[in-house]
Amino acid sequence: MENLDYYAVLQVSRDATGAEIKKAYRKLAIRYHPDKNPGDKEAEEKFKLINEAYGVLGDEEKRAIYDRYGKEGLERQGAGFHAESMDDIMDIFNSMFGGAFGGFGGSRRRTGTPHYAMDLEVELDLSFQEAVFGCEKEITLQYKAPCEACRGTGAKAGQMETCATCGGQGQIVMRQGFMTFAQECPHCGGRGKVARESCPECQGHSYRIKEETVTLSIPAGVDTGNRLRIPAKGNEDAQGRRGDLYVLFYVEEDEHFVREGNNLYIEVPVFFTQCILGENITIPSLEGELELQLKPGTRDRAQFVFRGKGVPDVHGGRTGDLIAQIKMILPKKLDTDQKELLEQIQESFGVESQPHKNRFESAFTKIKNWIKGEK
Ligand SMILES: [Zn+2]
Ligand SMILES: [Zn+2]
């Protein structure tokens, strides 16, 4: 077997943190998930590789061995990646995502369960305002339910016959060198049985798509990547039971507020004279206007923190802060009068207006001596 670089597979650097590895895995695993790429062998291979890499790098002990001794070292220590089938891989995947994607393995070999995942995931875009304040949203979802004509078998009149490819075993054995691997039979998908004739109602897919409109109560404070579980709104099995629905949120950015966790940042442009003289100004917040007291001599990029004026915590914890950051604005152009006035101000400060002179005086003397010394 070729020696793969697991770091390259997950597209992370060798010093990536555990969280970075998990994030990279998550992104790639979703992209190459078999449910999103049905029938795409290349994506499936890629998906296996990604899971193999995460099986090692996601485990601190295995990662340490891999870093020092490579893949061979892992296998010598019996800590290599031992996922024999797609089911094992799906176990890893599902253990991380709570089965929200499931469906490719796991339940397949058991009879009587549908050939698709029970849980369903949908993505939902929210505006900044909807996420921060919470909202009600109506979505129309499409879920799978067993085809009634074939009772979820995909076979005309429910008539099945033993799969000729695997002889009803559901698995085929592949050899690579001295190693053997049991793989799910590609012909029957591991079920050991195939339809004698495809069901004309569902074209052999075994399910039909149902539509349902669901009203979601979205709590205040949700952020991109948050997932809301709605029980019993997923796919339906032969007994009429429904899996769960998972709603994954994507929140749009706001033009004024920048969100980081539950904290909000806002940039406040202030003219340089306001910074020097000080002034009370009003700034926007989620609850309306707030007064910001600029003290005389406020610096560019100074930050003012308003405790508890940020985003409510989605889990009912502490509300975040609003942080106003000053952006000092200088005049773009000066007319003759303004220039004269500023020169007068500068003069009135005397020595204080030329701080660089005091600061560099000793440096100038020093450098002069260096140059003399060279000659
Ligand atoms: Zn059918
Ligand atoms: Zn088969």
PDB file of N, CA, C and O in Angstrom, residues 208-253:
ATOM      1  N   ARG A 208     -40.472   7.222  -1.878  1.00  0.00           N
ATOM      2  CA  ARG A 208     -40.967   8.375  -2.616  1.00  0.00           C
ATOM      3  C   ARG A 208     -40.720   9.608  -1.745  1.00  0.00           C
ATOM      4  O   ARG A 208     -40.471   9.472  -0.536  1.00  0.00           O
ATOM      5  N   ILE A 209     -40.789  10.765  -2.367  1.00  0.00           N
ATOM      6  CA  ILE A 209     -40.497  12.003  -1.654  1.00  0.00           C
ATOM      7  C   ILE A 209     -41.801  12.635  -1.194  1.00  0.00           C
ATOM      8  O   ILE A 209     -42.731  12.793  -1.970  1.00  0.00           O
ATOM      9  N   LYS A 210     -41.869  12.940   0.082  1.00  0.00           N
ATOM     10  CA  LYS A 210     -43.033  13.656   0.608  1.00  0.00           C
ATOM     11  C   LYS A 210     -42.612  15.076   0.976  1.00  0.00           C
ATOM     12  O   LYS A 210     -41.444  15.310   1.290  1.00  0.00           O
ATOM     13  N   GLU A 211     -43.572  15.969   0.945  1.00  0.00           N
ATOM     14  CA  GLU A 211     -43.275  17.357   1.322  1.00  0.00           C
ATOM     15  C   GLU A 211     -44.025  17.727   2.579  1.00  0.00           C
ATOM     16  O   GLU A 211     -45.138  17.262   2.807  1.00  0.00           O
ATOM     17  N   GLU A 212     -43.394  18.546   3.385  1.00  0.00           N
ATOM     18  CA  GLU A 212     -44.059  19.001   4.601  1.00  0.00           C
ATOM     19  C   GLU A 212     -43.574  20.410   4.928  1.00  0.00           C
ATOM     20  O   GLU A 212     -42.398  20.724   4.749  1.00  0.00           O
ATOM     21  N   THR A 213     -44.485  21.229   5.378  1.00  0.00           N
ATOM     22  CA  THR A 213     -44.097  22.569   5.798  1.00  0.00           C
ATOM     23  C   THR A 213     -43.974  22.585   7.313  1.00  0.00           C
ATOM     24  O   THR A 213     -44.868  22.132   8.016  1.00  0.00           O
ATOM     25  N   VAL A 214     -42.841  23.055   7.779  1.00  0.00           N
ATOM     26  CA  VAL A 214     -42.561  23.041   9.207  1.00  0.00           C
ATOM     27  C   VAL A 214     -42.254  24.466   9.657  1.00  0.00           C
ATOM     28  O   VAL A 214     -41.550  25.200   8.961  1.00  0.00           O
ATOM     29  N   THR A 215     -42.819  24.859  10.780  1.00  0.00           N
ATOM     30  CA  THR A 215     -42.489  26.174  11.332  1.00  0.00           C
ATOM     31  C   THR A 215     -41.423  25.998  12.407  1.00  0.00           C
ATOM     32  O   THR A 215     -41.613  25.237  13.348  1.00  0.00           O
ATOM     33  N   LEU A 216     -40.311  26.690  12.221  1.00  0.00           N
ATOM     34  CA  LEU A 216     -39.197  26.565  13.159  1.00  0.00           C
ATOM     35  C   LEU A 216     -39.164  27.764  14.098  1.00  0.00           C
ATOM     36  O   LEU A 216     -39.315  28.897  13.663  1.00  0.00           O
ATOM     37  N   SER A 217     -38.983  27.496  15.381  1.00  0.00           N
ATOM     38  CA  SER A 217     -38.744  28.581  16.342  1.00  0.00           C
ATOM     39  C   SER A 217     -37.250  28.668  16.542  1.00  0.00           C
ATOM     40  O   SER A 217     -36.658  27.810  17.174  1.00  0.00           O
ATOM     41  N   ILE A 218     -36.667  29.692  15.966  1.00  0.00           N
ATOM     42  CA  ILE A 218     -35.211  29.816  16.027  1.00  0.00           C
ATOM     43  C   ILE A 218     -34.837  30.717  17.194  1.00  0.00           C
ATOM     44  O   ILE A 218     -35.259  31.871  17.257  1.00  0.00           O
ATOM     45  N   PRO A 219     -34.060  30.190  18.149  1.00  0.00           N
ATOM     46  CA  PRO A 219     -33.747  30.973  19.345  1.00  0.00           C
ATOM     47  C   PRO A 219     -32.799  32.136  19.036  1.00  0.00           C
ATOM     48  O   PRO A 219     -31.995  32.058  18.104  1.00  0.00           O
ATOM     49  N   ALA A 220     -32.925  33.198  19.822  1.00  0.00           N
ATOM     50  CA  ALA A 220     -32.040  34.360  19.653  1.00  0.00           C
ATOM     51  C   ALA A 220     -30.600  33.941  19.909  1.00  0.00           C
ATOM     52  O   ALA A 220     -30.330  33.186  20.838  1.00  0.00           O
ATOM     53  N   GLY A 221     -29.697  34.425  19.067  1.00  0.00           N
ATOM     54  CA  GLY A 221     -28.274  34.184  19.301  1.00  0.00           C
ATOM     55  C   GLY A 221     -27.666  33.072  18.476  1.00  0.00           C
ATOM     56  O   GLY A 221     -26.490  32.773  18.634  1.00  0.00           O
ATOM     57  N   VAL A 222     -28.437  32.455  17.566  1.00  0.00           N
ATOM     58  CA  VAL A 222     -27.820  31.393  16.754  1.00  0.00           C
ATOM     59  C   VAL A 222     -26.742  31.983  15.853  1.00  0.00           C
ATOM     60  O   VAL A 222     -26.775  33.164  15.496  1.00  0.00           O
ATOM     61  N   ASP A 223     -25.780  31.139  15.507  1.00  0.00           N
ATOM     62  CA  ASP A 223     -24.675  31.606  14.676  1.00  0.00           C
ATOM     63  C   ASP A 223     -24.399  30.550  13.604  1.00  0.00           C
ATOM     64  O   ASP A 223     -24.880  29.419  13.697  1.00  0.00           O
ATOM     65  N   THR A 224     -23.618  30.931  12.613  1.00  0.00           N
ATOM     66  CA  THR A 224     -23.240  30.002  11.554  1.00  0.00           C
ATOM     67  C   THR A 224     -22.653  28.727  12.168  1.00  0.00           C
ATOM     68  O   THR A 224     -21.809  28.809  13.066  1.00  0.00           O
ATOM     69  N   GLY A 225     -23.094  27.592  11.684  1.00  0.00           N
ATOM     70  CA  GLY A 225     -22.578  26.315  12.189  1.00  0.00           C
ATOM     71  C   GLY A 225     -23.418  25.721  13.298  1.00  0.00           C
ATOM     72  O   GLY A 225     -23.293  24.545  13.603  1.00  0.00           O
ATOM     73  N   ASN A 226     -24.294  26.510  13.906  1.00  0.00           N
ATOM     74  CA  ASN A 226     -25.192  25.964  14.930  1.00  0.00           C
ATOM     75  C   ASN A 226     -26.192  25.038  14.240  1.00  0.00           C
ATOM     76  O   ASN A 226     -26.567  25.252  13.092  1.00  0.00           O
ATOM     77  N   ARG A 227     -26.620  24.038  14.984  1.00  0.00           N
ATOM     78  CA  ARG A 227     -27.511  23.034  14.445  1.00  0.00           C
ATOM     79  C   ARG A 227     -28.705  22.884  15.375  1.00  0.00           C
ATOM     80  O   ARG A 227     -28.538  22.753  16.572  1.00  0.00           O
ATOM     81  N   LEU A 228     -29.873  22.952  14.803  1.00  0.00           N
ATOM     82  CA  LEU A 228     -31.093  22.817  15.608  1.00  0.00           C
ATOM     83  C   LEU A 228     -31.721  21.463  15.288  1.00  0.00           C
ATOM     84  O   LEU A 228     -31.912  21.117  14.135  1.00  0.00           O
ATOM     85  N   ARG A 229     -32.037  20.694  16.336  1.00  0.00           N
ATOM     86  CA  ARG A 229     -32.630  19.374  16.117  1.00  0.00           C
ATOM     87  C   ARG A 229     -34.142  19.470  16.296  1.00  0.00           C
ATOM     88  O   ARG A 229     -34.620  19.963  17.302  1.00  0.00           O
ATOM     89  N   ILE A 230     -34.868  19.028  15.294  1.00  0.00           N
ATOM     90  CA  ILE A 230     -36.331  18.996  15.381  1.00  0.00           C
ATOM     91  C   ILE A 230     -36.720  17.520  15.397  1.00  0.00           C
ATOM     92  O   ILE A 230     -36.572  16.829  14.385  1.00  0.00           O
ATOM     93  N   PRO A 231     -37.207  17.030  16.513  1.00  0.00           N
ATOM     94  CA  PRO A 231     -37.507  15.599  16.590  1.00  0.00           C
ATOM     95  C   PRO A 231     -38.621  15.198  15.637  1.00  0.00           C
ATOM     96  O   PRO A 231     -39.557  15.970  15.397  1.00  0.00           O
ATOM     97  N   ALA A 232     -38.475  13.993  15.094  1.00  0.00           N
ATOM     98  CA  ALA A 232     -39.530  13.351  14.289  1.00  0.00           C
ATOM     99  C   ALA A 232     -39.967  14.144  13.059  1.00  0.00           C
ATOM    100  O   ALA A 232     -41.126  14.114  12.665  1.00  0.00           O
ATOM    101  N   LYS A 233     -39.021  14.867  12.446  1.00  0.00           N
ATOM    102  CA  LYS A 233     -39.332  15.534  11.177  1.00  0.00           C
ATOM    103  C   LYS A 233     -38.385  15.060  10.076  1.00  0.00           C
ATOM    104  O   LYS A 233     -38.236  15.711   9.046  1.00  0.00           O
ATOM    105  N   GLY A 234     -37.725  13.926  10.303  1.00  0.00           N
ATOM    106  CA  GLY A 234     -36.806  13.381   9.310  1.00  0.00           C
ATOM    107  C   GLY A 234     -37.513  12.403   8.377  1.00  0.00           C
ATOM    108  O   GLY A 234     -38.722  12.507   8.172  1.00  0.00           O
ATOM    109  N   ASN A 235     -36.748  11.458   7.831  1.00  0.00           N
ATOM    110  CA  ASN A 235     -37.314  10.481   6.904  1.00  0.00           C
ATOM    111  C   ASN A 235     -38.171   9.460   7.663  1.00  0.00           C
ATOM    112  O   ASN A 235     -38.030   9.291   8.866  1.00  0.00           O
ATOM    113  N   GLU A 236     -39.026   8.800   6.897  1.00  0.00           N
ATOM    114  CA  GLU A 236     -40.004   7.891   7.503  1.00  0.00           C
ATOM    115  C   GLU A 236     -39.660   6.436   7.180  1.00  0.00           C
ATOM    116  O   GLU A 236     -39.239   6.132   6.072  1.00  0.00           O
ATOM    117  N   ASP A 237     -39.816   5.549   8.143  1.00  0.00           N
ATOM    118  CA  ASP A 237     -39.568   4.130   7.863  1.00  0.00           C
ATOM    119  C   ASP A 237     -40.885   3.388   7.637  1.00  0.00           C
ATOM    120  O   ASP A 237     -41.963   3.989   7.659  1.00  0.00           O
ATOM    121  N   ALA A 238     -40.784   2.081   7.414  1.00  0.00           N
ATOM    122  CA  ALA A 238     -41.958   1.288   7.042  1.00  0.00           C
ATOM    123  C   ALA A 238     -43.028   1.290   8.135  1.00  0.00           C
ATOM    124  O   ALA A 238     -44.211   1.089   7.863  1.00  0.00           O
ATOM    125  N   GLN A 239     -42.611   1.496   9.386  1.00  0.00           N
ATOM    126  CA  GLN A 239     -43.577   1.532  10.489  1.00  0.00           C
ATOM    127  C   GLN A 239     -44.161   2.929  10.699  1.00  0.00           C
ATOM    128  O   GLN A 239     -44.900   3.152  11.664  1.00  0.00           O
ATOM    129  N   GLY A 240     -43.790   3.857   9.827  1.00  0.00           N
ATOM    130  CA  GLY A 240     -44.315   5.208   9.942  1.00  0.00           C
ATOM    131  C   GLY A 240     -43.572   6.075  10.946  1.00  0.00           C
ATOM    132  O   GLY A 240     -43.991   7.194  11.246  1.00  0.00           O
ATOM    133  N   ARG A 241     -42.439   5.570  11.475  1.00  0.00           N
ATOM    134  CA  ARG A 241     -41.659   6.367  12.422  1.00  0.00           C
ATOM    135  C   ARG A 241     -40.782   7.341  11.644  1.00  0.00           C
ATOM    136  O   ARG A 241     -40.285   7.003  10.571  1.00  0.00           O
ATOM    137  N   ARG A 242     -40.590   8.505  12.216  1.00  0.00           N
ATOM    138  CA  ARG A 242     -39.777   9.511  11.538  1.00  0.00           C
ATOM    139  C   ARG A 242     -38.463   9.714  12.276  1.00  0.00           C
ATOM    140  O   ARG A 242     -38.407   9.696  13.511  1.00  0.00           O
ATOM    141  N   GLY A 243     -37.397   9.897  11.508  1.00  0.00           N
ATOM    142  CA  GLY A 243     -36.114  10.292  12.093  1.00  0.00           C
ATOM    143  C   GLY A 243     -36.168  11.755  12.491  1.00  0.00           C
ATOM    144  O   GLY A 243     -37.222  12.382  12.447  1.00  0.00           O
ATOM    145  N   ASP A 244     -35.025  12.315  12.852  1.00  0.00           N
ATOM    146  CA  ASP A 244     -34.987  13.714  13.268  1.00  0.00           C
ATOM    147  C   ASP A 244     -34.515  14.615  12.128  1.00  0.00           C
ATOM    148  O   ASP A 244     -33.815  14.193  11.230  1.00  0.00           O
ATOM    149  N   LEU A 245     -34.925  15.856  12.240  1.00  0.00           N
ATOM    150  CA  LEU A 245     -34.483  16.854  11.272  1.00  0.00           C
ATOM    151  C   LEU A 245     -33.423  17.721  11.949  1.00  0.00           C
ATOM    152  O   LEU A 245     -33.576  18.117  13.104  1.00  0.00           O
ATOM    153  N   TYR A 246     -32.331  17.965  11.247  1.00  0.00           N
ATOM    154  CA  TYR A 246     -31.304  18.867  11.761  1.00  0.00           C
ATOM    155  C   TYR A 246     -31.223  20.070  10.833  1.00  0.00           C
ATOM    156  O   TYR A 246     -31.082  19.916   9.624  1.00  0.00           O
ATOM    157  N   VAL A 247     -31.329  21.246  11.420  1.00  0.00           N
ATOM    158  CA  VAL A 247     -31.247  22.470  10.619  1.00  0.00           C
ATOM    159  C   VAL A 247     -29.901  23.129  10.910  1.00  0.00           C
ATOM    160  O   VAL A 247     -29.589  23.443  12.063  1.00  0.00           O
ATOM    161  N   LEU A 248     -29.112  23.280   9.871  1.00  0.00           N
ATOM    162  CA  LEU A 248     -27.786  23.876  10.011  1.00  0.00           C
ATOM    163  C   LEU A 248     -27.861  25.324   9.523  1.00  0.00           C
ATOM    164  O   LEU A 248     -28.325  25.575   8.414  1.00  0.00           O
ATOM    165  N   PHE A 249     -27.412  26.254  10.369  1.00  0.00           N
ATOM    166  CA  PHE A 249     -27.598  27.673  10.047  1.00  0.00           C
ATOM    167  C   PHE A 249     -26.372  28.322   9.395  1.00  0.00           C
ATOM    168  O   PHE A 249     -25.233  28.014   9.746  1.00  0.00           O
ATOM    169  N   TYR A 250     -26.659  29.204   8.480  1.00  0.00           N
ATOM    170  CA  TYR A 250     -25.639  30.089   7.921  1.00  0.00           C
ATOM    171  C   TYR A 250     -26.139  31.516   8.112  1.00  0.00           C
ATOM    172  O   TYR A 250     -27.219  31.846   7.644  1.00  0.00           O
ATOM    173  N   VAL A 251     -25.374  32.319   8.825  1.00  0.00           N
ATOM    174  CA  VAL A 251     -25.834  33.672   9.133  1.00  0.00           C
ATOM    175  C   VAL A 251     -25.081  34.686   8.270  1.00  0.00           C
ATOM    176  O   VAL A 251     -23.852  34.651   8.179  1.00  0.00           O
ATOM    177  N   GLU A 252     -25.848  35.567   7.635  1.00  0.00           N
ATOM    178  CA  GLU A 252     -25.237  36.607   6.798  1.00  0.00           C
ATOM    179  C   GLU A 252     -24.531  37.655   7.654  1.00  0.00           C
ATOM    180  O   GLU A 252     -24.912  37.876   8.802  1.00  0.00           O
ATOM    181  N   GLU A 253     -23.544  38.300   7.058  1.00  0.00           N
ATOM    182  CA  GLU A 253     -22.838  39.346   7.793  1.00  0.00           C
ATOM    183  C   GLU A 253     -23.638  40.644   7.744  1.00  0.00           C
ATOM    184  O   GLU A 253     -24.403  40.880   6.826  1.00  0.00           O
TER     185      GLU A 253
END
